[in-house]
mmCIF file of C-alpha atoms in Angstrom:
data_model
loop_
_atom_site.group_PDB
_atom_site.id
_atom_site.type_symbol
_atom_site.label_atom_id
_atom_site.label_comp_id
_atom_site.label_asym_id
_atom_site.label_seq_id
_atom_site.Cartn_x
_atom_site.Cartn_y
_atom_site.Cartn_z
ATOM 1 C CA MET A 19 144.783 117.975 118.495
ATOM 2 C CA ASN A 20 145.346 121.434 117.062
ATOM 3 C CA ASP A 21 143.089 120.630 114.086
ATOM 4 C CA THR A 22 140.266 119.366 116.494
ATOM 5 C CA ALA A 23 140.707 122.594 118.575
ATOM 6 C CA ALA A 24 140.414 124.794 115.536
ATOM 7 C CA SER A 25 137.302 122.973 114.299
ATOM 8 C CA VAL A 26 135.774 123.464 117.770
ATOM 9 C CA MET A 27 136.566 127.083 117.753
ATOM 10 C CA THR A 28 135.236 127.505 114.247
ATOM 11 C CA THR A 29 131.873 125.770 115.185
ATOM 12 C CA SER A 30 131.484 127.986 118.219
ATOM 13 C CA SER A 31 132.184 131.060 116.285
ATOM 14 C CA ALA A 32 129.480 130.067 113.717
ATOM 15 C CA VAL A 33 126.988 129.420 116.447
ATOM 16 C CA LEU A 34 127.663 132.767 117.935
ATOM 17 C CA GLU A 35 127.440 134.516 114.677
ATOM 18 C CA THR A 36 123.977 132.753 113.958
ATOM 19 C CA ALA A 37 122.884 133.842 117.471
ATOM 20 C CA ALA A 38 123.934 137.349 116.891
ATOM 21 C CA GLU A 39 122.073 137.319 113.469
ATOM 22 C CA ILE A 40 118.659 136.510 115.324
ATOM 23 C CA SER A 41 117.221 139.911 115.549
ATOM 24 C CA PRO A 42 114.661 141.202 118.252
ATOM 25 C CA GLY A 43 112.108 141.213 115.417
ATOM 26 C CA ALA A 44 112.621 137.551 114.701
ATOM 27 C CA LEU A 45 112.213 136.876 118.433
ATOM 28 C CA LYS A 46 109.056 138.771 118.556
ATOM 29 C CA ALA A 47 107.570 136.961 115.467
ATOM 30 C CA LYS A 48 108.290 133.459 117.168
ATOM 31 C CA LYS A 49 106.565 134.590 120.312
ATOM 32 C CA ILE A 50 103.593 135.751 118.221
ATOM 33 C CA GLU A 51 103.669 132.497 116.356
ATOM 34 C CA ARG A 52 103.607 130.515 119.722
ATOM 35 C CA ALA A 53 100.808 132.627 121.018
ATOM 36 C CA ARG A 54 98.606 132.131 117.789
ATOM 37 C CA MET A 55 99.167 128.354 118.096
ATOM 38 C CA LEU A 56 98.082 128.484 121.717
ATOM 39 C CA PHE A 57 95.093 130.450 120.720
ATOM 40 C CA TRP A 58 94.088 127.852 118.397
ATOM 41 C CA LEU A 59 94.831 124.824 120.393
ATOM 42 C CA LEU A 60 93.323 126.102 123.669
ATOM 43 C CA PRO A 61 89.576 125.945 122.470
ATOM 44 C CA PRO A 62 89.761 122.292 121.348
ATOM 45 C CA ALA A 63 91.921 121.340 124.378
ATOM 46 C CA ALA A 64 89.261 122.955 126.711
ATOM 47 C CA TRP A 65 86.378 121.306 124.769
ATOM 48 C CA PHE A 66 88.001 117.808 125.226
ATOM 49 C CA PHE A 67 88.720 118.501 128.903
ATOM 50 C CA VAL A 68 85.137 119.759 129.577
ATOM 51 C CA PHE A 69 83.180 117.150 127.579
ATOM 52 C CA MET A 70 85.445 114.066 127.668
ATOM 53 C CA ILE A 71 87.889 114.119 130.603
ATOM 54 C CA LEU A 72 85.716 115.890 133.103
ATOM 55 C CA PRO A 73 82.613 113.420 132.586
ATOM 56 C CA TYR A 74 84.854 110.395 132.813
ATOM 57 C CA CYS A 75 86.101 111.817 136.086
ATOM 58 C CA MET A 76 82.618 112.344 137.346
ATOM 59 C CA LEU A 77 81.646 108.703 136.349
ATOM 60 C CA PHE A 78 84.441 107.353 138.310
ATOM 61 C CA TYR A 79 83.556 109.557 141.198
ATOM 62 C CA TYR A 80 79.965 108.440 141.132
ATOM 63 C CA SER A 81 80.948 104.809 140.709
ATOM 64 C CA LEU A 82 82.959 104.634 143.958
ATOM 65 C CA GLY A 83 79.959 105.893 145.989
ATOM 66 C CA SER A 84 76.632 104.520 147.119
ATOM 67 C CA VAL A 85 72.851 105.303 147.387
ATOM 68 C CA ASP A 86 71.105 105.409 150.803
ATOM 69 C CA TYR A 87 67.262 106.046 150.271
ATOM 70 C CA VAL A 88 67.715 107.809 146.965
ATOM 71 C CA VAL A 89 70.555 109.975 148.467
ATOM 72 C CA PHE A 90 74.160 109.781 146.976
ATOM 73 C CA LYS A 91 76.745 109.099 149.411
ATOM 74 C CA PRO A 92 80.385 109.631 148.230
ATOM 75 C CA GLY A 93 82.785 106.823 148.916
ATOM 76 C CA PHE A 94 85.892 104.824 147.806
ATOM 77 C CA SER A 95 84.535 101.404 147.432
ATOM 78 C CA LEU A 96 84.779 98.943 144.291
ATOM 79 C CA ALA A 97 81.543 97.213 145.320
ATOM 80 C CA ASN A 98 79.533 98.523 142.342
ATOM 81 C CA PHE A 99 82.137 97.124 139.878
ATOM 82 C CA VAL A 100 81.952 93.659 141.739
ATOM 83 C CA ARG A 101 78.186 93.800 141.408
ATOM 84 C CA VAL A 102 78.428 94.315 137.657
ATOM 85 C CA PHE A 103 80.005 90.692 137.280
ATOM 86 C CA THR A 104 78.289 88.955 140.214
ATOM 87 C CA THR A 105 74.826 90.364 140.430
ATOM 88 C CA GLU A 106 71.998 89.467 138.029
ATOM 89 C CA PRO A 107 70.857 90.679 135.692
ATOM 90 C CA TYR A 108 73.861 92.964 134.836
ATOM 91 C CA LEU A 109 76.335 90.339 133.477
ATOM 92 C CA SER A 110 73.682 88.291 131.617
ATOM 93 C CA VAL A 111 72.191 91.346 130.056
ATOM 94 C CA MET A 112 75.712 92.579 128.973
ATOM 95 C CA LEU A 113 76.458 89.276 127.463
ATOM 96 C CA LYS A 114 73.023 89.475 125.634
ATOM 97 C CA SER A 115 73.817 92.934 124.451
ATOM 98 C CA ALA A 116 77.123 91.713 123.141
ATOM 99 C CA LYS A 117 75.434 88.811 121.378
ATOM 100 C CA ILE A 118 73.037 91.239 119.607
ATOM 101 C CA GLY A 119 75.869 93.434 118.812
ATOM 102 C CA ILE A 120 77.815 90.660 117.163
ATOM 103 C CA TYR A 121 74.536 89.638 115.317
ATOM 104 C CA THR A 122 74.299 93.166 114.054
ATOM 105 C CA ALA A 123 77.829 93.309 113.016
ATOM 106 C CA VAL A 124 77.897 90.128 111.086
ATOM 107 C CA LEU A 125 74.380 90.962 109.359
ATOM 108 C CA SER A 126 75.527 94.407 108.453
ATOM 109 C CA SER A 127 78.960 93.069 106.986
ATOM 110 C CA ILE A 128 77.042 90.519 104.880
ATOM 111 C CA VAL A 129 74.759 92.983 103.565
ATOM 112 C CA ALA A 130 77.336 95.662 103.076
ATOM 113 C CA TYR A 131 80.078 93.655 101.386
ATOM 114 C CA PRO A 132 78.296 93.120 98.084
ATOM 115 C CA LEU A 133 77.243 96.668 97.700
ATOM 116 C CA ALA A 134 80.639 98.012 98.549
ATOM 117 C CA PHE A 135 82.139 95.618 96.063
ATOM 118 C CA TYR A 136 79.872 96.725 93.290
ATOM 119 C CA LEU A 137 80.730 100.386 94.044
ATOM 120 C CA ALA A 138 84.453 99.745 94.132
ATOM 121 C CA PHE A 139 84.856 97.626 90.909
ATOM 122 C CA HIS A 140 81.654 97.530 88.764
ATOM 123 C CA ALA A 141 79.749 100.763 89.225
ATOM 124 C CA SER A 142 80.297 103.617 86.738
ATOM 125 C CA GLU A 143 81.117 107.145 88.187
ATOM 126 C CA ALA A 144 77.468 108.301 87.638
ATOM 127 C CA THR A 145 76.076 105.244 89.095
ATOM 128 C CA LYS A 146 78.584 105.198 92.035
ATOM 129 C CA ARG A 147 77.457 108.844 92.889
ATOM 130 C CA TYR A 148 73.683 107.769 92.971
ATOM 131 C CA VAL A 149 74.285 104.629 94.969
ATOM 132 C CA TYR A 150 76.574 106.433 97.349
ATOM 133 C CA LEU A 151 73.845 109.019 97.814
ATOM 134 C CA LEU A 152 71.394 106.217 98.481
ATOM 135 C CA VAL A 153 73.568 104.900 101.290
ATOM 136 C CA ILE A 154 73.852 108.475 102.855
ATOM 137 C CA VAL A 155 70.284 109.434 102.472
ATOM 138 C CA PRO A 156 68.887 107.281 105.430
ATOM 139 C CA TRP A 157 71.124 109.151 107.738
ATOM 140 C CA TRP A 158 68.899 112.269 107.013
ATOM 141 C CA ALA A 159 65.955 110.535 108.347
ATOM 142 C CA SER A 160 65.200 110.371 112.113
ATOM 143 C CA TYR A 161 66.371 107.249 113.938
ATOM 144 C CA LEU A 162 62.883 107.022 115.597
ATOM 145 C CA VAL A 163 61.225 107.142 112.122
ATOM 146 C CA LYS A 164 63.333 104.169 110.947
ATOM 147 C CA ALA A 165 62.714 102.162 113.983
ATOM 148 C CA TYR A 166 58.997 102.749 113.805
ATOM 149 C CA ALA A 167 59.000 101.786 110.158
ATOM 150 C CA TRP A 168 60.270 98.493 110.959
ATOM 151 C CA LYS A 169 57.814 98.004 113.813
ATOM 152 C CA THR A 170 55.120 98.654 111.118
ATOM 153 C CA ILE A 171 56.591 96.098 108.794
ATOM 154 C CA LEU A 172 57.158 93.328 111.183
ATOM 155 C CA GLY A 173 53.866 93.894 113.150
ATOM 156 C CA THR A 174 50.743 91.919 112.773
ATOM 157 C CA GLY A 175 49.280 94.322 110.436
ATOM 158 C CA GLY A 176 52.588 94.955 108.644
ATOM 159 C CA LEU A 177 53.777 94.292 105.084
ATOM 160 C CA ILE A 178 55.197 90.747 105.809
ATOM 161 C CA ASN A 179 51.929 89.472 107.456
ATOM 162 C CA ALA A 180 49.795 91.218 104.838
ATOM 163 C CA SER A 181 51.781 89.534 102.023
ATOM 164 C CA LEU A 182 51.608 86.189 103.688
ATOM 165 C CA LEU A 183 47.845 86.473 104.170
ATOM 166 C CA GLY A 184 47.424 87.596 100.703
ATOM 167 C CA LEU A 185 49.172 84.617 99.304
ATOM 168 C CA GLY A 186 47.281 82.358 101.527
ATOM 169 C CA ILE A 187 50.345 80.964 103.195
ATOM 170 C CA ILE A 188 48.951 81.603 106.700
ATOM 171 C CA ASP A 189 45.415 81.955 108.009
ATOM 172 C CA HIS A 190 46.098 84.554 110.833
ATOM 173 C CA PRO A 191 48.867 87.266 111.471
ATOM 174 C CA LEU A 192 51.961 85.832 112.881
ATOM 175 C CA THR A 193 53.643 87.497 116.050
ATOM 176 C CA LEU A 194 56.887 85.898 115.666
ATOM 177 C CA PHE A 195 58.550 88.702 113.666
ATOM 178 C CA LEU A 196 58.346 91.452 116.396
ATOM 179 C CA TYR A 197 59.166 91.822 119.949
ATOM 180 C CA ASN A 198 62.271 89.577 120.008
ATOM 181 C CA GLU A 199 65.963 89.385 119.304
ATOM 182 C CA PHE A 200 65.282 88.911 115.622
ATOM 183 C CA SER A 201 63.368 92.224 115.329
ATOM 184 C CA VAL A 202 66.047 94.063 117.409
ATOM 185 C CA THR A 203 68.909 92.707 115.296
ATOM 186 C CA LEU A 204 67.180 93.311 111.935
ATOM 187 C CA THR A 205 66.220 96.948 112.843
ATOM 188 C CA LEU A 206 69.786 97.647 114.125
ATOM 189 C CA ALA A 207 71.400 96.093 111.017
ATOM 190 C CA TYR A 208 69.227 98.307 108.700
ATOM 191 C CA ILE A 209 70.072 101.435 110.625
ATOM 192 C CA PHE A 210 73.845 100.793 110.994
ATOM 193 C CA THR A 211 74.643 99.078 107.814
ATOM 194 C CA PRO A 212 75.801 102.342 105.957
ATOM 195 C CA PHE A 213 78.750 102.563 108.425
ATOM 196 C CA ALA A 214 79.855 99.049 107.214
ATOM 197 C CA VAL A 215 79.273 100.035 103.549
ATOM 198 C CA LEU A 216 81.486 102.966 103.906
ATOM 199 C CA SER A 217 84.213 101.157 105.839
ATOM 200 C CA ILE A 218 84.525 98.274 103.477
ATOM 201 C CA TYR A 219 84.165 100.322 100.358
ATOM 202 C CA ALA A 220 87.071 102.777 101.572
ATOM 203 C CA GLN A 221 89.260 99.673 101.900
ATOM 204 C CA LEU A 222 88.262 98.238 98.551
ATOM 205 C CA GLU A 223 88.922 101.412 96.790
ATOM 206 C CA ARG A 224 92.528 101.225 97.746
ATOM 207 C CA ILE A 225 93.089 98.165 95.711
ATOM 208 C CA PRO A 226 94.823 98.989 92.407
ATOM 209 C CA THR A 227 93.142 97.905 89.300
ATOM 210 C CA SER A 228 96.407 97.039 87.750
ATOM 211 C CA LEU A 229 96.910 94.455 90.425
ATOM 212 C CA ILE A 230 93.595 92.743 89.341
ATOM 213 C CA GLU A 231 94.699 93.069 85.625
ATOM 214 C CA VAL A 232 98.016 91.496 86.359
ATOM 215 C CA ALA A 233 96.282 88.468 88.019
ATOM 216 C CA LEU A 234 93.929 88.054 85.086
ATOM 217 C CA ASP A 235 96.929 88.100 82.687
ATOM 218 C CA GLN A 236 98.502 85.327 84.628
ATOM 219 C CA GLY A 237 95.566 83.110 84.159
ATOM 220 C CA ALA A 238 93.793 83.548 87.535
ATOM 221 C CA THR A 239 90.160 83.293 87.806
ATOM 222 C CA ARG A 240 87.816 85.809 89.291
ATOM 223 C CA MET A 241 87.097 83.510 92.144
ATOM 224 C CA GLU A 242 90.834 83.175 92.769
ATOM 225 C CA ILE A 243 91.451 86.904 92.538
ATOM 226 C CA PHE A 244 88.575 87.484 95.014
ATOM 227 C CA ARG A 245 89.829 84.773 97.356
ATOM 228 C CA LYS A 246 93.576 85.490 97.373
ATOM 229 C CA ILE A 247 93.658 89.389 96.646
ATOM 230 C CA VAL A 248 90.462 91.188 97.178
ATOM 231 C CA LEU A 249 89.191 89.471 100.362
ATOM 232 C CA PRO A 250 92.479 89.684 102.304
ATOM 233 C CA ILE A 251 93.028 93.195 101.478
ATOM 234 C CA SER A 252 89.575 94.117 102.369
ATOM 235 C CA ILE A 253 89.656 92.601 105.886
ATOM 236 C CA PRO A 254 90.736 95.786 107.733
ATOM 237 C CA GLY A 255 87.550 97.449 106.326
ATOM 238 C CA ILE A 256 85.477 94.671 107.414
ATOM 239 C CA ILE A 257 87.097 94.837 110.834
ATOM 240 C CA ALA A 258 86.498 98.545 111.058
ATOM 241 C CA GLY A 259 82.913 98.213 109.889
ATOM 242 C CA GLY A 260 82.288 95.375 112.219
ATOM 243 C CA VAL A 261 83.749 97.374 115.275
ATOM 244 C CA ILE A 262 81.480 100.393 114.480
ATOM 245 C CA THR A 263 78.358 98.353 114.040
ATOM 246 C CA PHE A 264 78.878 96.101 117.174
ATOM 247 C CA SER A 265 79.506 99.124 119.240
ATOM 248 C CA LEU A 266 76.480 100.978 118.142
ATOM 249 C CA GLY A 267 74.495 97.898 118.428
ATOM 250 C CA PHE A 268 75.684 96.977 121.735
ATOM 251 C CA GLY A 269 74.893 100.342 123.300
ATOM 252 C CA ASP A 270 71.567 101.079 121.539
ATOM 253 C CA PHE A 271 68.473 101.480 123.734
ATOM 254 C CA VAL A 272 65.766 102.843 121.251
ATOM 255 C CA ALA A 273 65.418 99.695 119.131
ATOM 256 C CA PRO A 274 64.977 97.384 122.176
ATOM 257 C CA ALA A 275 62.418 99.538 123.455
ATOM 258 C CA LEU A 276 60.353 99.899 120.299
ATOM 259 C CA VAL A 277 60.797 96.497 118.605
ATOM 260 C CA GLY A 278 62.153 94.294 121.366
ATOM 261 C CA GLY A 279 60.313 92.315 124.104
ATOM 262 C CA ALA A 280 60.948 91.268 127.654
ATOM 263 C CA ASP A 281 63.785 88.857 126.529
ATOM 264 C CA SER A 282 65.464 91.651 124.425
ATOM 265 C CA ILE A 283 66.371 94.066 127.136
ATOM 266 C CA MET A 284 69.887 95.421 126.604
ATOM 267 C CA ILE A 285 72.309 96.901 129.007
ATOM 268 C CA SER A 286 71.501 100.436 127.887
ATOM 269 C CA ASN A 287 67.939 99.958 129.035
ATOM 270 C CA ILE A 288 69.273 98.757 132.394
ATOM 271 C CA VAL A 289 71.325 101.902 132.703
ATOM 272 C CA ILE A 290 68.496 104.041 131.895
ATOM 273 C CA ASN A 291 66.422 102.435 134.497
ATOM 274 C CA LEU A 292 69.159 102.846 137.074
ATOM 275 C CA LEU A 293 69.464 106.534 136.260
ATOM 276 C CA GLY A 294 65.690 106.934 136.353
ATOM 277 C CA ALA A 295 63.312 104.911 138.418
ATOM 278 C CA ALA A 296 65.971 102.965 140.497
ATOM 279 C CA TYR A 297 67.993 106.128 141.083
ATOM 280 C CA ASP A 298 71.155 104.031 141.600
ATOM 281 C CA TRP A 299 73.618 106.325 139.869
ATOM 282 C CA PRO A 300 76.737 104.675 141.254
ATOM 283 C CA MET A 301 75.772 101.332 139.578
ATOM 284 C CA ALA A 302 74.974 103.159 136.415
ATOM 285 C CA ALA A 303 78.326 104.789 136.519
ATOM 286 C CA ALA A 304 80.073 101.502 137.191
ATOM 287 C CA ILE A 305 78.270 99.793 134.255
ATOM 288 C CA GLY A 306 79.242 102.758 132.043
ATOM 289 C CA LEU A 307 82.889 102.585 132.887
ATOM 290 C CA VAL A 308 82.974 98.832 132.473
ATOM 291 C CA ILE A 309 81.457 99.324 128.843
ATOM 292 C CA ILE A 310 83.879 102.086 128.193
ATOM 293 C CA ALA A 311 86.842 99.800 129.232
ATOM 294 C CA LEU A 312 85.516 96.957 127.024
ATOM 295 C CA GLY A 313 85.111 99.366 124.151
ATOM 296 C CA LEU A 314 88.699 100.517 124.402
ATOM 297 C CA GLY A 315 89.925 96.855 124.646
ATOM 298 C CA LEU A 316 87.948 96.188 121.512
ATOM 299 C CA ILE A 317 89.370 99.114 119.634
ATOM 300 C CA ALA A 318 92.798 98.072 120.734
ATOM 301 C CA LEU A 319 92.193 94.522 119.367
ATOM 302 C CA ALA A 320 90.737 95.855 116.197
ATOM 303 C CA HIS A 321 93.770 98.167 115.667
ATOM 304 C CA ARG A 322 96.148 95.467 116.003
ATOM 305 C CA LEU A 323 94.245 93.061 113.621
ATOM 306 C CA GLU A 324 93.864 95.867 111.065
ATOM 307 C CA HIS A 325 97.646 96.428 111.301
ATOM 308 C CA GLN A 326 98.349 92.704 110.986
ATOM 309 C CA PHE A 327 96.018 92.545 107.722
ATOM 310 C CA GLN A 328 96.891 95.810 106.349
ATOM 311 C CA VAL A 329 98.533 95.737 102.859
ATOM 312 C CA ARG A 330 100.730 98.561 101.760
ATOM 313 C CA PHE A 331 100.895 99.460 98.150
#
């Protein structure tokens, strides 16, 4: 007991001495450091609130209201959310948008994986820089220019029809290449494939070359190495690229308007119409919140899958 009391008294004395050693200058320095941190944190926090939290709150506010003769009336009704899933064409168009988004993600991954694989394992440093630049350069061009380019290529007077006519395969220009889901998917995949390339490449680059060399020394074939080592490790990159391209394709509205037909209308085109000609802002806000909720769910699922397939080195 005496030893315990002495130990407690010694500890208390040390704490008091430490507190006494903190000078007013040190306290002032801590206050200045806190003020400095607050100064640097306040602008991004204000930006996040003004451009993220506040717009979402406004969306939710509008989604609960209604429109009467193009006049918005505030309310507290979930009728707009019910209409999203029960009234045509909202649900069917949303499912069609998801289908085109999936097609875009799959096609982008198929095109991106060989290029990312080449960059990670076969390209020299000089070649890697040039190819990497070629992947990035299309982002410098306008989105509209790239979409119009595919409209020209796929049109009746475009490169494909001109080639087929020149080879004598067809007698007159074909219209099946344009104004359908195929043309929309092809255009979206072309525009968003660089995102998939970078995502897959970033994952493949993490694979140690020593791991592949050990597998070769053990007698594994290159196909076995790819199937049992490279492909499983690259799955998180494929998932990340797929989520990005799916999300961008799902919410795109320019490509359907330029190269899509009447059967290629996507949910973003519906929202634009609701915000413009129909002047049904509450319904547009409800659709927007549903899409945001679906996006958050997709990101959560992708994060779980990436964590499940992630390999630590």
